[in-house]
CSV table of C-alpha atoms (C1' of nucleotides) in Angstrom, one decimal:
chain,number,residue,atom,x,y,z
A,1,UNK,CA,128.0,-143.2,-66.6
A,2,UNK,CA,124.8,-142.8,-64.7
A,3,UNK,CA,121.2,-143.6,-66.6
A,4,UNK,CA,120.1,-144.0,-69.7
A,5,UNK,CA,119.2,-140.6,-71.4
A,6,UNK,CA,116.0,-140.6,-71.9
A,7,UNK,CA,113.3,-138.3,-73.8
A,8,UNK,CA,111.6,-137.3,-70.6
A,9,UNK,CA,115.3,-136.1,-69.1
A,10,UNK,CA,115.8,-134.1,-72.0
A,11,UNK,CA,112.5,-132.4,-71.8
A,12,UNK,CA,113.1,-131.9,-68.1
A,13,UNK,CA,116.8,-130.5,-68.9
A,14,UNK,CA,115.2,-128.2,-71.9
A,15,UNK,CA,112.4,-126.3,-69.2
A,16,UNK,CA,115.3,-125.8,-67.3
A,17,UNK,CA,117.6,-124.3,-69.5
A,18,UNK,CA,114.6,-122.1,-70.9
A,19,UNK,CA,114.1,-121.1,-67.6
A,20,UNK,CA,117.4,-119.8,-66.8
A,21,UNK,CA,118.5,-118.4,-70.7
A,22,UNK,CA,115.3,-117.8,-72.4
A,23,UNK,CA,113.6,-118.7,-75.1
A,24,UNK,CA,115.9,-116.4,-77.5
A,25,UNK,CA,119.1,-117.5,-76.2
A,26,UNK,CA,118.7,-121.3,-74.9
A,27,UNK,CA,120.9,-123.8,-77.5
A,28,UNK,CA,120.6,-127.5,-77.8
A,29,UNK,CA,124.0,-127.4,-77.1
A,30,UNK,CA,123.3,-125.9,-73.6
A,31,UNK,CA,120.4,-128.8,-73.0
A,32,UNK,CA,123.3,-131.3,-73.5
A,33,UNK,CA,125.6,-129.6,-71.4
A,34,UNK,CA,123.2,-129.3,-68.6
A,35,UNK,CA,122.8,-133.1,-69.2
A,36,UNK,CA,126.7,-134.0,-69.7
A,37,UNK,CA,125.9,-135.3,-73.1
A,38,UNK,CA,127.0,-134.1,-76.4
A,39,UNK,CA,124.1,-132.4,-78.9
A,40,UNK,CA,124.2,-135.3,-80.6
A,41,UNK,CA,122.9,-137.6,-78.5
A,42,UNK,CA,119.5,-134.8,-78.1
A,43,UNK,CA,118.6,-134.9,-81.8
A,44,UNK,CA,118.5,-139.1,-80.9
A,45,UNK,CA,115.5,-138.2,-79.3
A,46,UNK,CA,114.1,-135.3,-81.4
A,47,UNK,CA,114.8,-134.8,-84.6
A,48,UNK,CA,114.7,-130.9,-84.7
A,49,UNK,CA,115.1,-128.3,-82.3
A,50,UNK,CA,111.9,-126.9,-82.8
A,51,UNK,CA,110.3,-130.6,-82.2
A,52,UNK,CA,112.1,-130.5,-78.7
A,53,UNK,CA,111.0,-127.2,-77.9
A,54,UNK,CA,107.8,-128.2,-79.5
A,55,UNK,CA,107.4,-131.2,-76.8
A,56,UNK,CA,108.1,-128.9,-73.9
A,57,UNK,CA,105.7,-126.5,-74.4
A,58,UNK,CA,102.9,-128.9,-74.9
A,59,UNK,CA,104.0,-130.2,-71.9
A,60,UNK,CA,103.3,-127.0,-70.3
A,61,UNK,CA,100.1,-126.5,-72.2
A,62,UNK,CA,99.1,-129.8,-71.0
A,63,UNK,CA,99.3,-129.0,-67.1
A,64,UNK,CA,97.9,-125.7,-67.8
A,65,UNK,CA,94.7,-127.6,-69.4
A,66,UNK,CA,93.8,-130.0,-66.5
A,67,UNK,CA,94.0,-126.8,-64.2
A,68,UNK,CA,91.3,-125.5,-66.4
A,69,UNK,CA,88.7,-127.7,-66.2
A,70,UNK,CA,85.6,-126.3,-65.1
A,71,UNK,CA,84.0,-127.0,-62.1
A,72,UNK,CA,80.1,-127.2,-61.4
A,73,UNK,CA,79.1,-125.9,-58.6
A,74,UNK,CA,75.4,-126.6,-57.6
A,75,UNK,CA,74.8,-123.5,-55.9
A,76,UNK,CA,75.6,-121.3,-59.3
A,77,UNK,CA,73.8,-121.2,-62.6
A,78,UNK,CA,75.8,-122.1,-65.6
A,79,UNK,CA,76.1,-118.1,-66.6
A,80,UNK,CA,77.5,-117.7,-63.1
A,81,UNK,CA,80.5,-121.2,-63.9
A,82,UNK,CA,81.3,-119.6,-67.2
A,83,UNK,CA,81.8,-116.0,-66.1
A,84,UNK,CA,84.0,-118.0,-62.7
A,85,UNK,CA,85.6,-119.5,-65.6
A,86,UNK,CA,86.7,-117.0,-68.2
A,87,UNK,CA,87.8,-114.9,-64.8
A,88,UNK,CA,89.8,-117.5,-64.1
A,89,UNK,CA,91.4,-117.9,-67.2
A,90,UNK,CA,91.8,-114.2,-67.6
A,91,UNK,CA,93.5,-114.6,-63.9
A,92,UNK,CA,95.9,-117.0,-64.4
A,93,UNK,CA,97.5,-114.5,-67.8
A,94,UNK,CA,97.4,-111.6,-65.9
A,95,UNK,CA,98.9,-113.5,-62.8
A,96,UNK,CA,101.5,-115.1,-64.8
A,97,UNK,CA,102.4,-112.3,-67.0
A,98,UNK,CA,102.9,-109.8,-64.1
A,99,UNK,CA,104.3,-111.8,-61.6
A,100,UNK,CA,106.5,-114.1,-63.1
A,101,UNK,CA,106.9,-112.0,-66.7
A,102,UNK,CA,110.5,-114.1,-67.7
A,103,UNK,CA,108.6,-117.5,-67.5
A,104,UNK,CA,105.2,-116.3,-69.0
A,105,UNK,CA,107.2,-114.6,-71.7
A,106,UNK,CA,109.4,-118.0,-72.9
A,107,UNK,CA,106.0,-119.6,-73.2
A,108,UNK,CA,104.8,-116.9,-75.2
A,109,UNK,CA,107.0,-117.3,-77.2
A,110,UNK,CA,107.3,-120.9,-77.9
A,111,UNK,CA,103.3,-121.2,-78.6
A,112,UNK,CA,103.8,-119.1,-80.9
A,113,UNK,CA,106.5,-120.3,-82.6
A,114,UNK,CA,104.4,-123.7,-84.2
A,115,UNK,CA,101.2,-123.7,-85.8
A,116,UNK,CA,100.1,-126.9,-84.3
A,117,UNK,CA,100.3,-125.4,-81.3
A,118,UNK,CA,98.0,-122.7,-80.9
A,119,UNK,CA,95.2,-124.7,-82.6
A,120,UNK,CA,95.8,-127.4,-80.0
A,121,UNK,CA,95.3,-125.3,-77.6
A,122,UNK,CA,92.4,-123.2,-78.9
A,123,UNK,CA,90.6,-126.4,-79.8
A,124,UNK,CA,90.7,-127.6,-76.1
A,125,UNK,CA,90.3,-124.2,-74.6
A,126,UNK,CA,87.1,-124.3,-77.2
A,127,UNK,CA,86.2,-127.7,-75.6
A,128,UNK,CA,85.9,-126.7,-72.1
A,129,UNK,CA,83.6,-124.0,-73.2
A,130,UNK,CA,81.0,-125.8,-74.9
A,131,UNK,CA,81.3,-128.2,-72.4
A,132,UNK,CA,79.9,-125.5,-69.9
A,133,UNK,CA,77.8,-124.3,-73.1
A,134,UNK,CA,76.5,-127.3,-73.3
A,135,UNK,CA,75.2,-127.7,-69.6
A,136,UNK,CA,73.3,-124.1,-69.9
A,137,UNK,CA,71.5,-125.5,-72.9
A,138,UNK,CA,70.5,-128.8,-70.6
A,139,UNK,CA,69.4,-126.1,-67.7
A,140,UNK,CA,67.5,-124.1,-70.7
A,141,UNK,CA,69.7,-121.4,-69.5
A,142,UNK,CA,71.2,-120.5,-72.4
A,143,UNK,CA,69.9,-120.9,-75.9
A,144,UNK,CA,71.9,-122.2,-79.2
A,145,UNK,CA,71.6,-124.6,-82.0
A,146,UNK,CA,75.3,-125.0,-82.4
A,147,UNK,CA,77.1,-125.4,-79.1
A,148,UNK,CA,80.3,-125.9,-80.9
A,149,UNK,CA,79.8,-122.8,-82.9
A,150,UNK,CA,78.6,-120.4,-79.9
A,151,UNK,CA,81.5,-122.1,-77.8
A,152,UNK,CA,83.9,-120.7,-80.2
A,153,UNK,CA,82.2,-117.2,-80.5
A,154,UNK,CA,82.1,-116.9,-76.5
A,155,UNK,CA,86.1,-117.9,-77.6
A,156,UNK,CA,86.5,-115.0,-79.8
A,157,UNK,CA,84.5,-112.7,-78.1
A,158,UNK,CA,86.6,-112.4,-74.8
A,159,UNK,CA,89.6,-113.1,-77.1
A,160,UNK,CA,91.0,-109.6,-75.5
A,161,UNK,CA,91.4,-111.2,-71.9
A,162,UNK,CA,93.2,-114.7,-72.7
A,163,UNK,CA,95.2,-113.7,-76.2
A,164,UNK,CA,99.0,-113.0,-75.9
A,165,UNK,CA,98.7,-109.8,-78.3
A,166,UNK,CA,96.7,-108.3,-76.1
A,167,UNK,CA,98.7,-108.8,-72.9
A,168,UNK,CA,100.3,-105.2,-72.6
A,169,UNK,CA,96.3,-104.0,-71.8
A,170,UNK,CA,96.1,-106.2,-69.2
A,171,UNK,CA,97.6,-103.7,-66.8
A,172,UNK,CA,95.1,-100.7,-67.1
A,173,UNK,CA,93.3,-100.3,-64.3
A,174,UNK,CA,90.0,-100.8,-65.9
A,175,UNK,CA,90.7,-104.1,-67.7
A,176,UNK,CA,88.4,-105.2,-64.7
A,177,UNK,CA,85.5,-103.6,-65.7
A,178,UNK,CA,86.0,-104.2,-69.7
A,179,UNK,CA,86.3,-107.6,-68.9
A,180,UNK,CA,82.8,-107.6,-66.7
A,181,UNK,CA,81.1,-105.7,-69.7
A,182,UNK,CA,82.5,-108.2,-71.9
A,183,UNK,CA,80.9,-111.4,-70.3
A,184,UNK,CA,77.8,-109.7,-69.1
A,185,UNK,CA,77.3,-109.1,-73.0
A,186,UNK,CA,78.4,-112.3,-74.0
A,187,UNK,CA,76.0,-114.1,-71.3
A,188,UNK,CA,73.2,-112.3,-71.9
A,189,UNK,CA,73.3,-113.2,-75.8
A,190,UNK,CA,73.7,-116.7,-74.5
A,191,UNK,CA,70.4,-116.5,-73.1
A,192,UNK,CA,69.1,-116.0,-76.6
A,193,UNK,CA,71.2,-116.5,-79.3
A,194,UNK,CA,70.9,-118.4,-83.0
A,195,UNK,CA,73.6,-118.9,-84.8
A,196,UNK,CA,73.7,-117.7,-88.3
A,197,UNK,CA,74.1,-120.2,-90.7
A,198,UNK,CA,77.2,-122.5,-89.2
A,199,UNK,CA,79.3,-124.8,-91.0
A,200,UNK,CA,76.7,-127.6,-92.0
A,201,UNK,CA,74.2,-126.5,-94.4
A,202,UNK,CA,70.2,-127.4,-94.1
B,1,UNK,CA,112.2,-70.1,-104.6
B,2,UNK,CA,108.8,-70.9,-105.6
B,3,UNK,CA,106.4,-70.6,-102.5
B,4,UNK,CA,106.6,-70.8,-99.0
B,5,UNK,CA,106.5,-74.1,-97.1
B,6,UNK,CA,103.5,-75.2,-95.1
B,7,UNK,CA,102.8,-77.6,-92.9
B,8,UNK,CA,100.3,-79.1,-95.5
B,9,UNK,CA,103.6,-79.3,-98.0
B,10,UNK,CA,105.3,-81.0,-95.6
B,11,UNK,CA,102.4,-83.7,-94.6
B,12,UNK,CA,101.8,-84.4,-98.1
B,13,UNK,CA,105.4,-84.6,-99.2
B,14,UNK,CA,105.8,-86.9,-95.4
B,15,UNK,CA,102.9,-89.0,-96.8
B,16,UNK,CA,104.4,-89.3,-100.2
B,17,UNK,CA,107.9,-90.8,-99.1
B,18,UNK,CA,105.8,-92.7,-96.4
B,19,UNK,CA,104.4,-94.4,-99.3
B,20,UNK,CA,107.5,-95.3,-101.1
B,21,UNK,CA,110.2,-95.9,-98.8
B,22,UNK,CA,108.0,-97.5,-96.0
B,23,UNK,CA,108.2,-96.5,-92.6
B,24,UNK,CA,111.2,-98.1,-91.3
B,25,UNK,CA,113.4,-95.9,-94.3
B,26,UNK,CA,111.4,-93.0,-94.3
B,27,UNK,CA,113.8,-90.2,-93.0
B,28,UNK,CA,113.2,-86.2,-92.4
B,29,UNK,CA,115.8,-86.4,-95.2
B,30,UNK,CA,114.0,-88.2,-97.8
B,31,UNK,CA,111.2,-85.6,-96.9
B,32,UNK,CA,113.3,-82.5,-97.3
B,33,UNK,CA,114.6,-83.9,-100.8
B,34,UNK,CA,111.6,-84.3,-102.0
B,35,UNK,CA,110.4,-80.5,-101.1
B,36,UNK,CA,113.7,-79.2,-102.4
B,37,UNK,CA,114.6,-78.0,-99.1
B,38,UNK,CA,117.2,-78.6,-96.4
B,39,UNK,CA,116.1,-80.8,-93.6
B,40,UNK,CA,116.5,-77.7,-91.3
B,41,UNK,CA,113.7,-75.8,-92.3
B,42,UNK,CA,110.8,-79.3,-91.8
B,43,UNK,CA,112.0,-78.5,-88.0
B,44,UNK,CA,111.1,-75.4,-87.9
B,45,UNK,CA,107.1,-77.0,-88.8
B,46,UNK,CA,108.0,-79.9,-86.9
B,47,UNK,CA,109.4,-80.2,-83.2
B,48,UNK,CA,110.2,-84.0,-83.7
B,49,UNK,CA,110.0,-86.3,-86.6
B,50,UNK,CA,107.6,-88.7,-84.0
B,51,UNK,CA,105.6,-85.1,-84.2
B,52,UNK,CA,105.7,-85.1,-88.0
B,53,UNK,CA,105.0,-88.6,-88.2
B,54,UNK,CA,102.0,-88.1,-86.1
B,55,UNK,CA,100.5,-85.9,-88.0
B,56,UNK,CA,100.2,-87.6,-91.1
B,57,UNK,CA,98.4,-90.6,-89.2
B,58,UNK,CA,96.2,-88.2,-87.7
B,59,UNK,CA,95.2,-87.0,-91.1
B,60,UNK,CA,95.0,-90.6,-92.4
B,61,UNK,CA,92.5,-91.4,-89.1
B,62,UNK,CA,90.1,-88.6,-89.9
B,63,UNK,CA,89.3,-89.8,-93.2
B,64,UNK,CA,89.1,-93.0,-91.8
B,65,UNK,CA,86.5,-91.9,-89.3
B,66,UNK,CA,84.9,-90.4,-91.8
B,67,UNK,CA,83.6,-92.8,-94.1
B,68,UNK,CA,82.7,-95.0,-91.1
B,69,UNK,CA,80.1,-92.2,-90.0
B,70,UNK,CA,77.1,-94.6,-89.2
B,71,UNK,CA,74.3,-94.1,-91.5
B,72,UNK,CA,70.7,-95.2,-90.2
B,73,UNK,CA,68.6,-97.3,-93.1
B,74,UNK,CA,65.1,-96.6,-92.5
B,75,UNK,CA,64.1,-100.1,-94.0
B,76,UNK,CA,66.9,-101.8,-91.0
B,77,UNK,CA,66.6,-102.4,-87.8
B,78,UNK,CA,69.1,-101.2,-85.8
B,79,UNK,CA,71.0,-104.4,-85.0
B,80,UNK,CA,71.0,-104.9,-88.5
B,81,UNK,CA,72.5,-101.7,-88.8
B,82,UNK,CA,75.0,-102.3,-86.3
B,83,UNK,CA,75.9,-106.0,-87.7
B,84,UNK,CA,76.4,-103.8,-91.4
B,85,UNK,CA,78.6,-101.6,-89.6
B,86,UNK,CA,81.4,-103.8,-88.2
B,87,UNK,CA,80.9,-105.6,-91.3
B,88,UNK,CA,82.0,-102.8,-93.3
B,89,UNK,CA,85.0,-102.4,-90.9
B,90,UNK,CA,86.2,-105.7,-91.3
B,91,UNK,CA,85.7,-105.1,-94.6
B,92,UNK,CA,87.7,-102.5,-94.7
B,93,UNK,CA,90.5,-104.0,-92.8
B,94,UNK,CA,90.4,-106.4,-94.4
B,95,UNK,CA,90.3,-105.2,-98.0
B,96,UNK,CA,93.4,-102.9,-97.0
B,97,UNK,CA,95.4,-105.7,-95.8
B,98,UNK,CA,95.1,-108.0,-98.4
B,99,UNK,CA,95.2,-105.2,-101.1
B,100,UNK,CA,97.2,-102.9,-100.7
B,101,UNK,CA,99.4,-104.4,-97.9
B,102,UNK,CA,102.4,-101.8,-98.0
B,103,UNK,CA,100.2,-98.5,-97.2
B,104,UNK,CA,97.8,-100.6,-94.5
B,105,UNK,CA,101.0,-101.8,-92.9
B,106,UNK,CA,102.7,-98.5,-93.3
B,107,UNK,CA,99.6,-96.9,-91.3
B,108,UNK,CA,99.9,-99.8,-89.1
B,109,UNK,CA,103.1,-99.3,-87.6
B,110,UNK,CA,102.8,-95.3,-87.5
B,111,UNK,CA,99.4,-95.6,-85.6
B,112,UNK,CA,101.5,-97.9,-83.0
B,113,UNK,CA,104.2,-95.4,-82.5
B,114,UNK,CA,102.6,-93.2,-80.4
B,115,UNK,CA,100.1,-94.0,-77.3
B,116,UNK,CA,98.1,-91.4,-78.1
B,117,UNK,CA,96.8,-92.2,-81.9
B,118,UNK,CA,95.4,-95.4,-81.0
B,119,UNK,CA,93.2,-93.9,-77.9
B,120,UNK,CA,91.9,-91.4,-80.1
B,121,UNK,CA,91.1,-93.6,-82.7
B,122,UNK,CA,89.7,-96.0,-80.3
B,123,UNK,CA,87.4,-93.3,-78.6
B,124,UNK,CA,86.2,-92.1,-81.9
B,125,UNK,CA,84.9,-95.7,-83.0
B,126,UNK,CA,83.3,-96.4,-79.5
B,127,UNK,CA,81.9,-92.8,-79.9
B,128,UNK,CA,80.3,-94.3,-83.3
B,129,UNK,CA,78.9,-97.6,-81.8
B,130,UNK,CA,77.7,-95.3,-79.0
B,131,UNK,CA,75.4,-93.4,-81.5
B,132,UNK,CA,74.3,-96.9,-82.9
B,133,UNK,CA,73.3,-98.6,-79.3
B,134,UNK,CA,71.9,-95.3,-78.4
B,135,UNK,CA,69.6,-95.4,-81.4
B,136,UNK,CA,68.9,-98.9,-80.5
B,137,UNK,CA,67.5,-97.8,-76.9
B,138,UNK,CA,65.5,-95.0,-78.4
B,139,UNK,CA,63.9,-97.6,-80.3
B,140,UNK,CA,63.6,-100.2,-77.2
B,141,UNK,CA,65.5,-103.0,-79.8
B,142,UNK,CA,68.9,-102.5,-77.3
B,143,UNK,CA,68.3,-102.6,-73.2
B,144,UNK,CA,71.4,-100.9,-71.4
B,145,UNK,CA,71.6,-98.8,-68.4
B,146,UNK,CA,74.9,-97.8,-70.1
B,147,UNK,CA,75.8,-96.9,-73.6
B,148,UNK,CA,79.3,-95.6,-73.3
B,149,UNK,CA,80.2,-98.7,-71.5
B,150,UNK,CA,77.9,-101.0,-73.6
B,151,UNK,CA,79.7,-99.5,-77.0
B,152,UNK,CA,83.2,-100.1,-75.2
B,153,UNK,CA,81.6,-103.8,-74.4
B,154,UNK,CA,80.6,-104.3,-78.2
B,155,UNK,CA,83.8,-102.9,-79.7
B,156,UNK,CA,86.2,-104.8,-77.4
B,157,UNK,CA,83.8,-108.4,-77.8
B,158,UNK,CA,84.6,-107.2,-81.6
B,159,UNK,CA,88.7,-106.8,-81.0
B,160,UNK,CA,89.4,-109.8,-83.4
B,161,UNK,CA,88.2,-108.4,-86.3
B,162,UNK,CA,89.3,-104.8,-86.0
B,163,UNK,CA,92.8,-105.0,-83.6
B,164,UNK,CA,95.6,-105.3,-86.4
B,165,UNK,CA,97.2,-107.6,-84.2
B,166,UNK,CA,94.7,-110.0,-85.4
B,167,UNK,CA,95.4,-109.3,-89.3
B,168,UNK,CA,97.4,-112.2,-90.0
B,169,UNK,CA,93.6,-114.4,-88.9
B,170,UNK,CA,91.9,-112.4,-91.4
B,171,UNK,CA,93.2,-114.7,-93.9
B,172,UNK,CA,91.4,-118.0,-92.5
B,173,UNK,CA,88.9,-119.4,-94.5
B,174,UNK,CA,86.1,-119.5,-91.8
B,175,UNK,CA,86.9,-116.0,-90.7
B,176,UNK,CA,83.6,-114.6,-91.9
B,177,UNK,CA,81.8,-117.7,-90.3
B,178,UNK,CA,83.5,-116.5,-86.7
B,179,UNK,CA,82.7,-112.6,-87.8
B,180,UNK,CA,78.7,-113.8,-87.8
B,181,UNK,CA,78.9,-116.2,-84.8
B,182,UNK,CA,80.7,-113.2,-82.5
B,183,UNK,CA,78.0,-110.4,-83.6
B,184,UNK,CA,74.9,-112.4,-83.7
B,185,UNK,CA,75.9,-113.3,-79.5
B,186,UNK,CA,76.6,-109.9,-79.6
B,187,UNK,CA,73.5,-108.8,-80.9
B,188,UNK,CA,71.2,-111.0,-79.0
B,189,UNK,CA,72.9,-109.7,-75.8
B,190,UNK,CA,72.1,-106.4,-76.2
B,191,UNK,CA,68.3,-107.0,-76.6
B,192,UNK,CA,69.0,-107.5,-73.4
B,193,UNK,CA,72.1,-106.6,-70.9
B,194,UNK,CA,72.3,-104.6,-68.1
B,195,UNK,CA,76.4,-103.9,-67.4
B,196,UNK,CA,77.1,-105.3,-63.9
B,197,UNK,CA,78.2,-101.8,-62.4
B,198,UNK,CA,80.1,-99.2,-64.6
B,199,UNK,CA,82.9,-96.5,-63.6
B,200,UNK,CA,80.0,-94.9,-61.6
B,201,UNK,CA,79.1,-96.1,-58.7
B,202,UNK,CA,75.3,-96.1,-56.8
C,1,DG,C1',114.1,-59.3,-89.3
C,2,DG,C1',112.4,-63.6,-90.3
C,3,DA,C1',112.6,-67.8,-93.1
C,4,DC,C1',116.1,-70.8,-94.5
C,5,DT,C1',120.8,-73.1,-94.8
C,6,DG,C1',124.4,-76.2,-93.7
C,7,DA,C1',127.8,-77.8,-90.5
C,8,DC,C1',127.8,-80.2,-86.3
C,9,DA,C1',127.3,-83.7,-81.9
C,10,DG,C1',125.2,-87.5,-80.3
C,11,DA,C1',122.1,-91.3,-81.3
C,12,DT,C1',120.8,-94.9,-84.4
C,13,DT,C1',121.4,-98.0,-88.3
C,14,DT,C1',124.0,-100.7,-91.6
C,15,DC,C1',127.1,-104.1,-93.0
C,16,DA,C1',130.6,-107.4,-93.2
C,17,DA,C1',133.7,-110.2,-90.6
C,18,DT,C1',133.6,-113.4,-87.0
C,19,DA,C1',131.7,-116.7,-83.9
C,20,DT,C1',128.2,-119.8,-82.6
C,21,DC,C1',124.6,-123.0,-83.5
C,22,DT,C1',122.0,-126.7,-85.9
C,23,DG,C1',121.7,-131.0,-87.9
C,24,DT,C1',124.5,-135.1,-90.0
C,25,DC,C1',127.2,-139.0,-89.8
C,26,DA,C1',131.3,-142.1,-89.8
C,27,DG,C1',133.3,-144.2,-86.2
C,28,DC,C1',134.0,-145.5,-81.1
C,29,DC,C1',133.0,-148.1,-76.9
C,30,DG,C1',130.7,-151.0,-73.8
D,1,DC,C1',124.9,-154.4,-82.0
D,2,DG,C1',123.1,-149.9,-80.3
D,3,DG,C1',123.6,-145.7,-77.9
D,4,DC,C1',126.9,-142.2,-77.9
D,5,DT,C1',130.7,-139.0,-79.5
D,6,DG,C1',132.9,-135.3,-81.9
D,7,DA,C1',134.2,-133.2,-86.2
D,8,DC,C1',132.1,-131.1,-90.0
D,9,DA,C1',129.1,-128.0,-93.5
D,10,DG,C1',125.8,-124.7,-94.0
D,11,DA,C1',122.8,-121.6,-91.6
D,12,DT,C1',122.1,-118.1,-88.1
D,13,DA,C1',123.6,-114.8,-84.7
D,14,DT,C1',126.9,-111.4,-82.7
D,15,DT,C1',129.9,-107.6,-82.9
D,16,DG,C1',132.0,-103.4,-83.7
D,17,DA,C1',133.5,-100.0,-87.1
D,18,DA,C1',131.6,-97.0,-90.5
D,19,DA,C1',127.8,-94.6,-92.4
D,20,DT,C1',123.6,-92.3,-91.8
D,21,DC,C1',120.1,-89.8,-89.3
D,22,DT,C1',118.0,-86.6,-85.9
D,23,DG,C1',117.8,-82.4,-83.8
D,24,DT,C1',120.4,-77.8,-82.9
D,25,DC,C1',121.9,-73.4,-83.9
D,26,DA,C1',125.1,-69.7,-85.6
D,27,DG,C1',125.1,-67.5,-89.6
D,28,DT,C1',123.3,-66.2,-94.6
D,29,DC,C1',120.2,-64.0,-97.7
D,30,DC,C1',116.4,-61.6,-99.3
DNA sequence: GGACTGACAGATTTCAATATCTGTCAGCCG
DNA sequence: CGGCTGACAGATATTGAAATCTGTCAGTCC
């Protein structure tokens, strides 16, 4: 009867299903039910559960990357677009994990669940700093002979406002100001900073 | 028989069967058994085991805090202090987690039991990078219009190489590559960083 | 009389039987 | 033929009954 079953269906079925069960109780045999398919016909289209879930979540990750693109705005310096940026990003947790906790939770869950996963999105994440990084060092704002490098310090450093483990701090009421001292810090080493030694050599 | 019980029997017995059942079997059983005495008579040291429990960590901390008493080279400057000092806590961490895995994760969990062990710990550390930065402003090598918020500032920037909930990334290859990128930006921020506005206000 | 015991109630944990789920595949149906 | 079904084996999750543990307290013993 109706369409052809096809991948994109599935994956639309699978957010769904996550969305109402969550992530520790949704089944491929719930997906096919929700489609009026048996199972069998789902592992036509991925061969595990945990690709499917897998695809979904990239999915996610995916839309929540274009959102994140920075912006330049001429009327700011660059230190002025990456602290907009990482308040932003540390936003859009806090927003999701306190106003719509079920949802931010399943995704929690399924990045962790692969490897690939988190790097993918840590790499991009990474990206989009040293691609504001990068402009400071046009602007001779900021200082660095490794943008890639300082791009994933800045990363690490603020790693208390954007990673998951940390998202039960997220609701004292001076997580504001910690995350202001934070970037201050961060910025101002920005405007003089030299990397150690990084990967290359001489 | 023999002498009376203490509340220093009782934490070193606690500690003992800590050790070798792990803190998921440990019981106020296993402790009594191993004093020779009924289970009773621990209570009457000990309102709760969560109190007993407590304790030991406490005790565990101290030491802890201890050996990370700051100790000013006179042939370093003071970042280079600072850098040797979260060095030697990651170190530490480290070292524990990969070497004796059992008692760090032992100490792990019981620190995460209560609210209350982690915020002393954590004031205690931000107390020691306090007296670092402030030597740093005697000096004039540090600018800050705020070292109890500065120290907070470095030791949060710093989370991913102290917060056990990182552990599992101690283990990466390029983790001590990361350790040097964070705390040189670090570093160079505090030669010059003034915290946007603090608790206080004007 | 004051430290200790041991039996007890309620809460928590363990364990094994039962049910469900994942992934496969021979066969069906259009 | 090519996508789909449904029955199946092994793996995983659920459940509830039994065992253990925590915290209390009346009573024992020096």
């Amino acid at each position: 009867m109706a369409e052809a079953l096809t991948s994109e269906a599935i994956l639309a079925a699978t957010e769904e299903v996550l969305r109402r069960y969550g992530p520790a109780k949704a089944t491929v045999v719930d997906v096919a039910k929700a489609l009026g398919v048996s199972h069998g016909s789902v592992y036509r289209h991925f061969a595990t559960k945990a690709a499917l879930r897998e695809a979904v979540t990239r999915r996610w990750l995916d839309a929540v990357h274009e959102q994140m693109t920075p912006r330049f705005d001429q009327g700011l310096t660059v230190g002025e677009t990456l602290k907009t940026w990482l308040q932003q990003l540390f936003d859009k947790k806090r927003h999701g994990h306190t106003e719509d906790p079920e949802l931010f939770a399943t995704f929690q869950v399924l990045v962790k669940e692969s490897k690939a996963i988190p790097e993918y999105h840590i790499r991009h994440m990474v990206g989009l700093v040293a691609r504001i990084i990068s402009a400071g060092v046009e602007t001779q704002e900021f200082v660095t002979d490794d943008v890639a490098a300082t791009a994933k310090a800045v990363w690490d450093a603020t790693e208390k406002f954007h990673h998951p483990a940390h998202a039960q701090e997220w609701g004292d009421p001076h997580i504001q100001d910690a995350f202001d001292a934070v970037v201050s810090l961060v910025i101002a080493g920005l405007r003089y900073n030299r990397t150690p030694s990084a990967a290359g050599d001489a």
